[in-house]
PDB file of C-alpha atoms in Angstrom:
ATOM      1  CA  UNK V   1     139.711  60.926  76.788  1.00  0.00           C
ATOM      2  CA  UNK V   2     138.987  61.795  80.423  1.00  0.00           C
ATOM      3  CA  UNK V   3     135.674  63.508  81.168  1.00  0.00           C
ATOM      4  CA  UNK V   4     135.275  66.350  83.575  1.00  0.00           C
ATOM      5  CA  UNK V   5     132.091  67.313  85.368  1.00  0.00           C
ATOM      6  CA  UNK V   6     131.011  70.937  85.037  1.00  0.00           C
ATOM      7  CA  UNK V   7     131.478  72.787  88.393  1.00  0.00           C
ATOM      8  CA  UNK V   8     128.332  73.228  90.346  1.00  0.00           C
ATOM      9  CA  UNK V   9     126.974  76.786  90.232  1.00  0.00           C
ATOM     10  CA  UNK V  10     124.741  77.532  93.204  1.00  0.00           C
ATOM     11  CA  UNK V  11     121.981  80.101  93.086  1.00  0.00           C
ATOM     12  CA  UNK V  12     122.572  82.134  96.228  1.00  0.00           C
ATOM     13  CA  UNK V  13     121.820  85.364  98.060  1.00  0.00           C
ATOM     14  CA  UNK V  14     123.405  86.703 101.272  1.00  0.00           C
ATOM     15  CA  UNK V  15     121.636  86.337 104.630  1.00  0.00           C
ATOM     16  CA  UNK V  16     123.600  89.050 106.434  1.00  0.00           C
ATOM     17  CA  UNK V  17     126.145  91.647 105.155  1.00  0.00           C
ATOM     18  CA  UNK V  18     129.008  89.880 106.855  1.00  0.00           C
ATOM     19  CA  UNK V  19     128.156  86.208 106.853  1.00  0.00           C
ATOM     20  CA  UNK V  20     125.538  83.586 105.838  1.00  0.00           C
ATOM     21  CA  UNK V  21     124.172  82.454 102.532  1.00  0.00           C
ATOM     22  CA  UNK V  22     120.793  81.214 101.295  1.00  0.00           C
ATOM     23  CA  UNK V  23     120.998  78.581  98.566  1.00  0.00           C
ATOM     24  CA  UNK V  24     117.911  78.569  96.397  1.00  0.00           C
ATOM     25  CA  UNK V  25     116.391  76.088  93.902  1.00  0.00           C
ATOM     26  CA  UNK V  26     118.236  73.097  95.327  1.00  0.00           C
ATOM     27  CA  UNK V  27     116.436  69.873  96.282  1.00  0.00           C
ATOM     28  CA  UNK V  28     118.634  67.788  98.582  1.00  0.00           C
ATOM     29  CA  UNK V  29     116.162  64.905  98.872  1.00  0.00           C
ATOM     30  CA  UNK V  30     117.683  62.967  95.914  1.00  0.00           C
ATOM     31  CA  UNK V  31     121.189  61.414  95.771  1.00  0.00           C
ATOM     32  CA  UNK V  32     121.469  63.329  92.449  1.00  0.00           C
ATOM     33  CA  UNK V  33     122.211  66.409  94.564  1.00  0.00           C
ATOM     34  CA  UNK V  34     125.387  64.902  96.084  1.00  0.00           C
ATOM     35  CA  UNK V  35     127.726  66.986  93.861  1.00  0.00           C
ATOM     36  CA  UNK V  36     125.947  70.127  95.007  1.00  0.00           C
ATOM     37  CA  UNK V  37     126.412  69.028  98.643  1.00  0.00           C
ATOM     38  CA  UNK V  38     130.121  68.984  98.083  1.00  0.00           C
ATOM     39  CA  UNK V  39     129.839  72.618  96.897  1.00  0.00           C
ATOM     40  CA  UNK V  40     127.985  73.380 100.148  1.00  0.00           C
ATOM     41  CA  UNK V  41     130.918  71.987 102.127  1.00  0.00           C
ATOM     42  CA  UNK V  42     133.150  74.650 100.451  1.00  0.00           C
ATOM     43  CA  UNK V  43     130.662  77.383 100.916  1.00  0.00           C
ATOM     44  CA  UNK V  44     130.264  76.669 104.646  1.00  0.00           C
ATOM     45  CA  UNK V  45     133.982  77.385 105.208  1.00  0.00           C
ATOM     46  CA  UNK V  46     133.604  80.730 103.465  1.00  0.00           C
ATOM     47  CA  UNK V  47     130.195  81.890 104.796  1.00  0.00           C
ATOM     48  CA  UNK V  48     129.738  80.087 108.197  1.00  0.00           C
ATOM     49  CA  UNK V  49     125.994  79.652 107.756  1.00  0.00           C
ATOM     50  CA  UNK V  50     123.844  78.207 104.965  1.00  0.00           C
ATOM     51  CA  UNK V  51     120.059  78.145 104.622  1.00  0.00           C
ATOM     52  CA  UNK V  52     118.090  75.890 102.222  1.00  0.00           C
ATOM     53  CA  UNK V  53     114.266  76.148 102.230  1.00  0.00           C
ATOM     54  CA  UNK V  54     111.518  73.757 101.080  1.00  0.00           C
ATOM     55  CA  UNK V  55     113.467  70.605 101.753  1.00  0.00           C
ATOM     56  CA  UNK V  56     111.648  67.275 102.090  1.00  0.00           C
ATOM     57  CA  UNK V  57     114.175  65.017 103.887  1.00  0.00           C
ATOM     58  CA  UNK V  58     113.694  61.603 105.287  1.00  0.00           C
ATOM     59  CA  UNK V  59     115.599  60.877 108.475  1.00  0.00           C
ATOM     60  CA  UNK V  60     117.900  58.648 106.472  1.00  0.00           C
ATOM     61  CA  UNK V  61     118.582  61.307 103.836  1.00  0.00           C
ATOM     62  CA  UNK V  62     119.263  63.926 106.567  1.00  0.00           C
ATOM     63  CA  UNK V  63     121.931  61.663 107.974  1.00  0.00           C
ATOM     64  CA  UNK V  64     123.339  60.872 104.477  1.00  0.00           C
ATOM     65  CA  UNK V  65     123.694  64.565 103.716  1.00  0.00           C
ATOM     66  CA  UNK V  66     125.315  65.213 107.091  1.00  0.00           C
ATOM     67  CA  UNK V  67     127.880  62.551 106.594  1.00  0.00           C
ATOM     68  CA  UNK V  68     129.161  64.415 103.455  1.00  0.00           C
ATOM     69  CA  UNK V  69     130.461  67.040 105.880  1.00  0.00           C
ATOM     70  CA  UNK V  70     132.344  64.502 108.074  1.00  0.00           C
ATOM     71  CA  UNK V  71     131.825  61.848 110.751  1.00  0.00           C
ATOM     72  CA  UNK V  72     128.837  62.366 112.975  1.00  0.00           C
ATOM     73  CA  UNK V  73     128.665  62.604 116.739  1.00  0.00           C
ATOM     74  CA  UNK V  74     126.043  61.203 119.104  1.00  0.00           C
ATOM     75  CA  UNK V  75     124.579  63.418 121.820  1.00  0.00           C
ATOM     76  CA  UNK V  76     125.153  62.517 125.460  1.00  0.00           C
ATOM     77  CA  UNK V  77     121.386  62.880 126.265  1.00  0.00           C
ATOM     78  CA  UNK V  78     120.448  59.459 124.715  1.00  0.00           C
ATOM     79  CA  UNK V  79     116.844  59.816 125.804  1.00  0.00           C
ATOM     80  CA  UNK V  80     116.332  62.339 123.036  1.00  0.00           C
ATOM     81  CA  UNK V  81     117.659  60.127 120.209  1.00  0.00           C
ATOM     82  CA  UNK V  82     114.145  58.959 119.412  1.00  0.00           C
ATOM     83  CA  UNK V  83     113.955  58.641 115.595  1.00  0.00           C
ATOM     84  CA  UNK V  84     115.657  55.195 115.467  1.00  0.00           C
ATOM     85  CA  UNK V  85     118.810  56.867 114.033  1.00  0.00           C
ATOM     86  CA  UNK V  86     121.187  57.730 116.853  1.00  0.00           C
ATOM     87  CA  UNK V  87     122.795  60.445 114.829  1.00  0.00           C
ATOM     88  CA  UNK V  88     119.635  62.601 115.036  1.00  0.00           C
ATOM     89  CA  UNK V  89     119.125  64.579 118.167  1.00  0.00           C
ATOM     90  CA  UNK V  90     115.517  65.701 118.554  1.00  0.00           C
ATOM     91  CA  UNK V  91     114.556  69.142 119.890  1.00  0.00           C
ATOM     92  CA  UNK V  92     110.840  69.309 120.692  1.00  0.00           C
ATOM     93  CA  UNK V  93     108.110  70.068 123.136  1.00  0.00           C
ATOM     94  CA  UNK V  94     106.051  67.110 121.997  1.00  0.00           C
ATOM     95  CA  UNK V  95     105.372  64.037 124.137  1.00  0.00           C
ATOM     96  CA  UNK V  96     104.178  60.644 122.881  1.00  0.00           C
ATOM     97  CA  UNK V  97     103.012  57.862 125.175  1.00  0.00           C
ATOM     98  CA  UNK V  98     103.764  60.079 128.167  1.00  0.00           C
ATOM     99  CA  UNK V  99     107.414  60.688 127.194  1.00  0.00           C
ATOM    100  CA  UNK V 100     109.055  63.597 125.488  1.00  0.00           C
ATOM    101  CA  UNK V 101     110.295  62.826 121.978  1.00  0.00           C
ATOM    102  CA  UNK V 102     112.963  65.561 122.189  1.00  0.00           C
ATOM    103  CA  UNK V 103     114.758  68.026 124.426  1.00  0.00           C
ATOM    104  CA  UNK V 104     112.685  71.077 125.149  1.00  0.00           C
ATOM    105  CA  UNK V 105     114.108  74.518 125.887  1.00  0.00           C
ATOM    106  CA  UNK V 106     117.541  73.394 124.625  1.00  0.00           C
ATOM    107  CA  UNK V 107     119.942  76.096 123.572  1.00  0.00           C
ATOM    108  CA  UNK V 108     118.082  79.090 124.947  1.00  0.00           C
ATOM    109  CA  UNK V 109     121.454  80.718 125.657  1.00  0.00           C
ATOM    110  CA  UNK V 110     124.261  81.754 123.345  1.00  0.00           C
ATOM    111  CA  UNK V 111     126.617  78.809 122.660  1.00  0.00           C
ATOM    112  CA  UNK V 112     128.519  76.797 120.137  1.00  0.00           C
ATOM    113  CA  UNK V 113     127.499  73.156 119.956  1.00  0.00           C
ATOM    114  CA  UNK V 114     129.584  70.771 122.025  1.00  0.00           C
ATOM    115  CA  UNK V 115     132.260  73.306 122.914  1.00  0.00           C
ATOM    116  CA  UNK V 116     132.403  71.358 126.205  1.00  0.00           C
ATOM    117  CA  UNK V 117     134.261  68.418 124.676  1.00  0.00           C
ATOM    118  CA  UNK V 118     137.897  68.200 123.832  1.00  0.00           C
ATOM    119  CA  UNK V 119     137.185  67.957 120.095  1.00  0.00           C
ATOM    120  CA  UNK V 120     134.028  70.006 119.612  1.00  0.00           C
ATOM    121  CA  UNK V 121     131.632  69.847 116.704  1.00  0.00           C
ATOM    122  CA  UNK V 122     132.751  71.200 113.359  1.00  0.00           C
ATOM    123  CA  UNK V 123     129.175  71.934 112.298  1.00  0.00           C
ATOM    124  CA  UNK V 124     125.465  71.171 112.771  1.00  0.00           C
ATOM    125  CA  UNK V 125     122.609  70.548 110.386  1.00  0.00           C
ATOM    126  CA  UNK V 126     119.183  71.453 111.792  1.00  0.00           C
ATOM    127  CA  UNK V 127     116.043  70.462 109.947  1.00  0.00           C
ATOM    128  CA  UNK V 128     112.624  71.899 110.622  1.00  0.00           C
ATOM    129  CA  UNK V 129     110.100  69.032 110.685  1.00  0.00           C
ATOM    130  CA  UNK V 130     107.330  71.054 112.452  1.00  0.00           C
ATOM    131  CA  UNK V 131     107.481  74.701 113.481  1.00  0.00           C
ATOM    132  CA  UNK V 132     105.194  77.155 115.260  1.00  0.00           C
ATOM    133  CA  UNK V 133     103.647  79.890 113.091  1.00  0.00           C
ATOM    134  CA  UNK V 134     105.202  82.466 115.343  1.00  0.00           C
ATOM    135  CA  UNK V 135     108.177  82.641 117.723  1.00  0.00           C
ATOM    136  CA  UNK V 136     110.961  80.022 118.051  1.00  0.00           C
ATOM    137  CA  UNK V 137     113.416  82.081 115.866  1.00  0.00           C
ATOM    138  CA  UNK V 138     117.093  81.172 116.021  1.00  0.00           C
ATOM    139  CA  UNK V 139     119.738  83.841 116.306  1.00  0.00           C
ATOM    140  CA  UNK V 140     123.210  83.277 114.814  1.00  0.00           C
ATOM    141  CA  UNK V 141     126.236  85.376 115.619  1.00  0.00           C
ATOM    142  CA  UNK V 142     129.483  85.513 113.572  1.00  0.00           C
ATOM    143  CA  UNK V 143     132.447  85.062 115.876  1.00  0.00           C
ATOM    144  CA  UNK V 144     134.744  86.062 113.003  1.00  0.00           C
ATOM    145  CA  UNK V 145     133.056  89.493 112.796  1.00  0.00           C
ATOM    146  CA  UNK V 146     132.912  89.709 116.609  1.00  0.00           C
ATOM    147  CA  UNK V 147     136.723  89.148 117.003  1.00  0.00           C
ATOM    148  CA  UNK V 148     137.530  91.438 114.115  1.00  0.00           C
ATOM    149  CA  UNK V 149     135.281  94.135 115.630  1.00  0.00           C
ATOM    150  CA  UNK V 150     137.253  94.207 118.896  1.00  0.00           C
ATOM    151  CA  UNK V 151     139.796  97.054 119.527  1.00  0.00           C
ATOM    152  CA  UNK V 152     143.322  96.004 118.796  1.00  0.00           C
ATOM    153  CA  UNK V 153     144.307  96.198 122.480  1.00  0.00           C
ATOM    154  CA  UNK V 154     141.551  93.838 123.432  1.00  0.00           C
ATOM    155  CA  UNK V 155     142.515  91.389 120.625  1.00  0.00           C
ATOM    156  CA  UNK V 156     146.052  91.389 121.959  1.00  0.00           C
ATOM    157  CA  UNK V 157     144.878  90.957 125.585  1.00  0.00           C
ATOM    158  CA  UNK V 158     142.795  87.894 124.820  1.00  0.00           C
ATOM    159  CA  UNK V 159     144.792  86.326 121.969  1.00  0.00           C
ATOM    160  CA  UNK V 160     146.477  83.612 124.076  1.00  0.00           C
ATOM    161  CA  UNK V 161     143.960  83.209 126.918  1.00  0.00           C
ATOM    162  CA  UNK V 162     142.227  79.954 127.617  1.00  0.00           C
ATOM    163  CA  UNK V 163     138.884  79.221 129.253  1.00  0.00           C
ATOM    164  CA  UNK V 164     137.185  76.264 130.990  1.00  0.00           C
ATOM    165  CA  UNK V 165     133.993  74.987 129.304  1.00  0.00           C
ATOM    166  CA  UNK V 166     131.657  72.961 131.599  1.00  0.00           C
ATOM    167  CA  UNK V 167     128.713  70.892 130.419  1.00  0.00           C
ATOM    168  CA  UNK V 168     127.837  70.039 134.096  1.00  0.00           C
ATOM    169  CA  UNK V 169     127.824  73.756 134.879  1.00  0.00           C
ATOM    170  CA  UNK V 170     125.608  74.569 131.918  1.00  0.00           C
ATOM    171  CA  UNK V 171     123.220  71.680 132.586  1.00  0.00           C
ATOM    172  CA  UNK V 172     122.769  72.733 136.171  1.00  0.00           C
ATOM    173  CA  UNK V 173     121.804  76.253 135.146  1.00  0.00           C
ATOM    174  CA  UNK V 174     119.644  75.388 132.093  1.00  0.00           C
ATOM    175  CA  UNK V 175     117.887  72.329 133.423  1.00  0.00           C
ATOM    176  CA  UNK V 176     117.728  72.875 137.177  1.00  0.00           C
ATOM    177  CA  UNK V 177     114.216  71.472 137.226  1.00  0.00           C
ATOM    178  CA  UNK V 178     115.266  68.107 135.809  1.00  0.00           C
ATOM    179  CA  UNK V 179     116.961  65.060 137.091  1.00  0.00           C
ATOM    180  CA  UNK V 180     120.706  65.613 137.416  1.00  0.00           C
ATOM    181  CA  UNK V 181     123.182  64.087 134.985  1.00  0.00           C
ATOM    182  CA  UNK V 182     123.928  60.450 135.483  1.00  0.00           C
ATOM    183  CA  UNK V 183     127.426  59.349 136.456  1.00  0.00           C
ATOM    184  CA  UNK V 184     127.849  57.968 132.919  1.00  0.00           C
ATOM    185  CA  UNK V 185     126.867  61.336 131.439  1.00  0.00           C
ATOM    186  CA  UNK V 186     129.223  63.172 133.797  1.00  0.00           C
ATOM    187  CA  UNK V 187     132.058  60.838 132.766  1.00  0.00           C
ATOM    188  CA  UNK V 188     131.434  61.557 129.131  1.00  0.00           C
ATOM    189  CA  UNK V 189     131.505  65.363 129.676  1.00  0.00           C
ATOM    190  CA  UNK V 190     134.342  66.415 131.939  1.00  0.00           C
ATOM    191  CA  UNK V 191     135.347  70.047 131.960  1.00  0.00           C
ATOM    192  CA  UNK V 192     137.660  70.989 129.125  1.00  0.00           C
ATOM    193  CA  UNK V 193     139.990  73.935 128.434  1.00  0.00           C
ATOM    194  CA  UNK V 194     139.630  75.796 125.122  1.00  0.00           C
ATOM    195  CA  UNK V 195     141.256  78.854 123.608  1.00  0.00           C
ATOM    196  CA  UNK V 196     139.369  82.129 123.942  1.00  0.00           C
ATOM    197  CA  UNK V 197     140.453  82.958 120.353  1.00  0.00           C
ATOM    198  CA  UNK V 198     140.452  80.080 117.870  1.00  0.00           C
ATOM    199  CA  UNK V 199     141.799  79.656 114.380  1.00  0.00           C
ATOM    200  CA  UNK V 200     139.626  78.294 111.612  1.00  0.00           C
ATOM    201  CA  UNK V 201     141.533  75.217 110.421  1.00  0.00           C
ATOM    202  CA  UNK V 202     140.612  75.704 106.737  1.00  0.00           C
ATOM    203  CA  UNK V 203     140.699  79.499 106.251  1.00  0.00           C
ATOM    204  CA  UNK V 204     143.042  80.562 109.073  1.00  0.00           C
ATOM    205  CA  UNK V 205     140.647  83.307 110.084  1.00  0.00           C
ATOM    206  CA  UNK V 206     140.393  84.097 113.809  1.00  0.00           C
ATOM    207  CA  UNK V 207     137.295  84.106 115.865  1.00  0.00           C
ATOM    208  CA  UNK V 208     136.051  84.528 119.466  1.00  0.00           C
ATOM    209  CA  UNK V 209     135.263  81.320 121.288  1.00  0.00           C
ATOM    210  CA  UNK V 210     133.127  82.172 124.236  1.00  0.00           C
ATOM    211  CA  UNK V 211     129.489  81.473 125.315  1.00  0.00           C
ATOM    212  CA  UNK V 212     126.917  82.029 127.995  1.00  0.00           C
ATOM    213  CA  UNK V 213     126.687  79.572 130.958  1.00  0.00           C
ATOM    214  CA  UNK V 214     128.863  76.948 129.141  1.00  0.00           C
ATOM    215  CA  UNK V 215     132.115  78.881 129.861  1.00  0.00           C
ATOM    216  CA  UNK V 216     132.829  78.596 133.546  1.00  0.00           C
ATOM    217  CA  UNK V 217     135.871  80.896 133.727  1.00  0.00           C
ATOM    218  CA  UNK V 218     138.880  82.307 131.921  1.00  0.00           C
ATOM    219  CA  UNK V 219     141.909  80.500 133.273  1.00  0.00           C
ATOM    220  CA  UNK V 220     144.743  82.120 135.144  1.00  0.00           C
ATOM    221  CA  UNK V 221     142.719  85.281 135.925  1.00  0.00           C
ATOM    222  CA  UNK V 222     141.375  86.340 139.360  1.00  0.00           C
ATOM    223  CA  UNK V 223     137.623  85.363 139.670  1.00  0.00           C
ATOM    224  CA  UNK V 224     136.328  88.912 139.461  1.00  0.00           C
ATOM    225  CA  UNK V 225     138.487  89.765 136.453  1.00  0.00           C
ATOM    226  CA  UNK V 226     137.454  86.562 134.725  1.00  0.00           C
ATOM    227  CA  UNK V 227     133.801  87.249 135.347  1.00  0.00           C
ATOM    228  CA  UNK V 228     134.025  90.807 134.026  1.00  0.00           C
ATOM    229  CA  UNK V 229     135.997  89.866 130.893  1.00  0.00           C
ATOM    230  CA  UNK V 230     133.683  87.021 130.057  1.00  0.00           C
ATOM    231  CA  UNK V 231     130.674  89.272 130.448  1.00  0.00           C
ATOM    232  CA  UNK V 232     132.267  91.971 128.227  1.00  0.00           C
ATOM    233  CA  UNK V 233     133.208  89.448 125.508  1.00  0.00           C
ATOM    234  CA  UNK V 234     129.799  87.731 125.541  1.00  0.00           C
ATOM    235  CA  UNK V 235     127.958  91.063 125.351  1.00  0.00           C
ATOM    236  CA  UNK V 236     130.221  92.205 122.430  1.00  0.00           C
ATOM    237  CA  UNK V 237     129.845  88.981 120.543  1.00  0.00           C
ATOM    238  CA  UNK V 238     126.073  89.324 120.181  1.00  0.00           C
ATOM    239  CA  UNK V 239     125.841  92.931 119.114  1.00  0.00           C
ATOM    240  CA  UNK V 240     123.248  93.516 116.403  1.00  0.00           C
ATOM    241  CA  UNK V 241     125.809  94.033 113.669  1.00  0.00           C
ATOM    242  CA  UNK V 242     127.148  90.529 114.162  1.00  0.00           C
ATOM    243  CA  UNK V 243     123.753  88.728 114.343  1.00  0.00           C
ATOM    244  CA  UNK V 244     121.374  87.131 111.852  1.00  0.00           C
ATOM    245  CA  UNK V 245     117.822  86.149 112.995  1.00  0.00           C
ATOM    246  CA  UNK V 246     116.279  83.207 111.264  1.00  0.00           C
ATOM    247  CA  UNK V 247     112.468  82.830 111.168  1.00  0.00           C
ATOM    248  CA  UNK V 248     111.775  79.182 110.606  1.00  0.00           C
ATOM    249  CA  UNK V 249     109.520  77.640 108.020  1.00  0.00           C
ATOM    250  CA  UNK V 250     108.706  73.929 107.769  1.00  0.00           C
ATOM    251  CA  UNK V 251     111.255  72.218 105.534  1.00  0.00           C
ATOM    252  CA  UNK V 252     114.091  74.650 106.295  1.00  0.00           C
ATOM    253  CA  UNK V 253     117.558  73.179 106.635  1.00  0.00           C
ATOM    254  CA  UNK V 254     120.247  75.284 108.199  1.00  0.00           C
ATOM    255  CA  UNK V 255     123.920  74.317 108.323  1.00  0.00           C
ATOM    256  CA  UNK V 256     126.311  76.243 110.445  1.00  0.00           C
ATOM    257  CA  UNK V 257     129.971  76.199 111.262  1.00  0.00           C
ATOM    258  CA  UNK V 258     130.399  75.832 115.077  1.00  0.00           C
ATOM    259  CA  UNK V 259     134.043  76.875 114.770  1.00  0.00           C
ATOM    260  CA  UNK V 260     133.150  80.434 114.053  1.00  0.00           C
ATOM    261  CA  UNK V 261     129.517  81.043 115.058  1.00  0.00           C
ATOM    262  CA  UNK V 262     127.346  80.992 118.164  1.00  0.00           C
ATOM    263  CA  UNK V 263     123.588  80.594 118.180  1.00  0.00           C
ATOM    264  CA  UNK V 264     120.654  81.001 120.515  1.00  0.00           C
ATOM    265  CA  UNK V 265     117.095  79.646 120.490  1.00  0.00           C
ATOM    266  CA  UNK V 266     114.215  81.931 121.319  1.00  0.00           C
ATOM    267  CA  UNK V 267     110.888  81.158 123.161  1.00  0.00           C
ATOM    268  CA  UNK V 268     107.510  80.474 121.681  1.00  0.00           C
ATOM    269  CA  UNK V 269     104.065  79.518 123.028  1.00  0.00           C
ATOM    270  CA  UNK V 270     104.855  75.920 123.778  1.00  0.00           C
ATOM    271  CA  UNK V 271     101.386  75.264 125.245  1.00  0.00           C
ATOM    272  CA  UNK V 272      99.697  76.331 121.977  1.00  0.00           C
ATOM    273  CA  UNK V 273     102.161  75.131 119.332  1.00  0.00           C
ATOM    274  CA  UNK V 274     104.171  72.015 118.484  1.00  0.00           C
ATOM    275  CA  UNK V 275     107.829  72.161 117.499  1.00  0.00           C
ATOM    276  CA  UNK V 276     109.897  69.297 116.137  1.00  0.00           C
ATOM    277  CA  UNK V 277     113.470  69.856 114.982  1.00  0.00           C
ATOM    278  CA  UNK V 278     116.085  67.262 113.977  1.00  0.00           C
ATOM    279  CA  UNK V 279     119.745  68.016 114.460  1.00  0.00           C
ATOM    280  CA  UNK V 280     122.801  66.121 113.255  1.00  0.00           C
ATOM    281  CA  UNK V 281     126.212  67.135 114.552  1.00  0.00           C
ATOM    282  CA  UNK V 282     129.468  66.802 112.542  1.00  0.00           C
ATOM    283  CA  UNK V 283     132.677  65.923 114.426  1.00  0.00           C
ATOM    284  CA  UNK V 284     135.465  68.399 114.588  1.00  0.00           C
ATOM    285  CA  UNK V 285     139.038  68.746 115.775  1.00  0.00           C
ATOM    286  CA  UNK V 286     140.708  70.255 118.756  1.00  0.00           C
ATOM    287  CA  UNK V 287     140.524  74.086 118.729  1.00  0.00           C
ATOM    288  CA  UNK V 288     143.813  75.953 118.402  1.00  0.00           C
TER     289      UNK V 288
END
């Protein structure tokens, strides 16, 4: 007789009235939790954002868990892949032997990870190795809620528009005090054109696909009109009713769906406190 495994029942509570889920009482450090990870894959499609606290993950286990969501991407800034596992991108203000172990002040604007490549990231898994006792919150915005909160005439206006996403443009604004991108890095990150409204490939639900700094312009519009529309959409997308603020604790693991969320890091006293975060990035498909 065939045997059937009991479906996994997750102990959950909402993070925000419109999106996000906290999963409690789940230890992902052991391979015994792999069936539960498959359940998390399904929940991510539905809820866009998942939080698990009190995790104790080795770098290897972090990568193993991430691979359950799909193939992993390697960040273009190779100097911050410092764990010995190239799948882990380090975000940190810490230096060792005179060199930074991670990228500091990364993501201090509203964005969706790797929107500047032709096939952007499906999702990201960010693990808190070391966090300040205050500050350094991360804000998450639901782009499903943002699109659905637009007036019908604005939805119709933007439904088929496309925009140019530029990593070079973003880097120049965010890291003007650093060495410029190398020719190899520029070659890996040419400007790309993405839809302003994208369709979730699993649920079919529509979402805004914009961002600060990373989106250079809305195509086929006069410059002033493009700038005004981008500013209006970006301001709308981060209204309080669409945003969840996460206050980090050591051992937190957050998974988010880059196809339907934006996020933004916030400042902290980086002279007083250390911060070490490990991010893996799951490959996605071309937006449509």
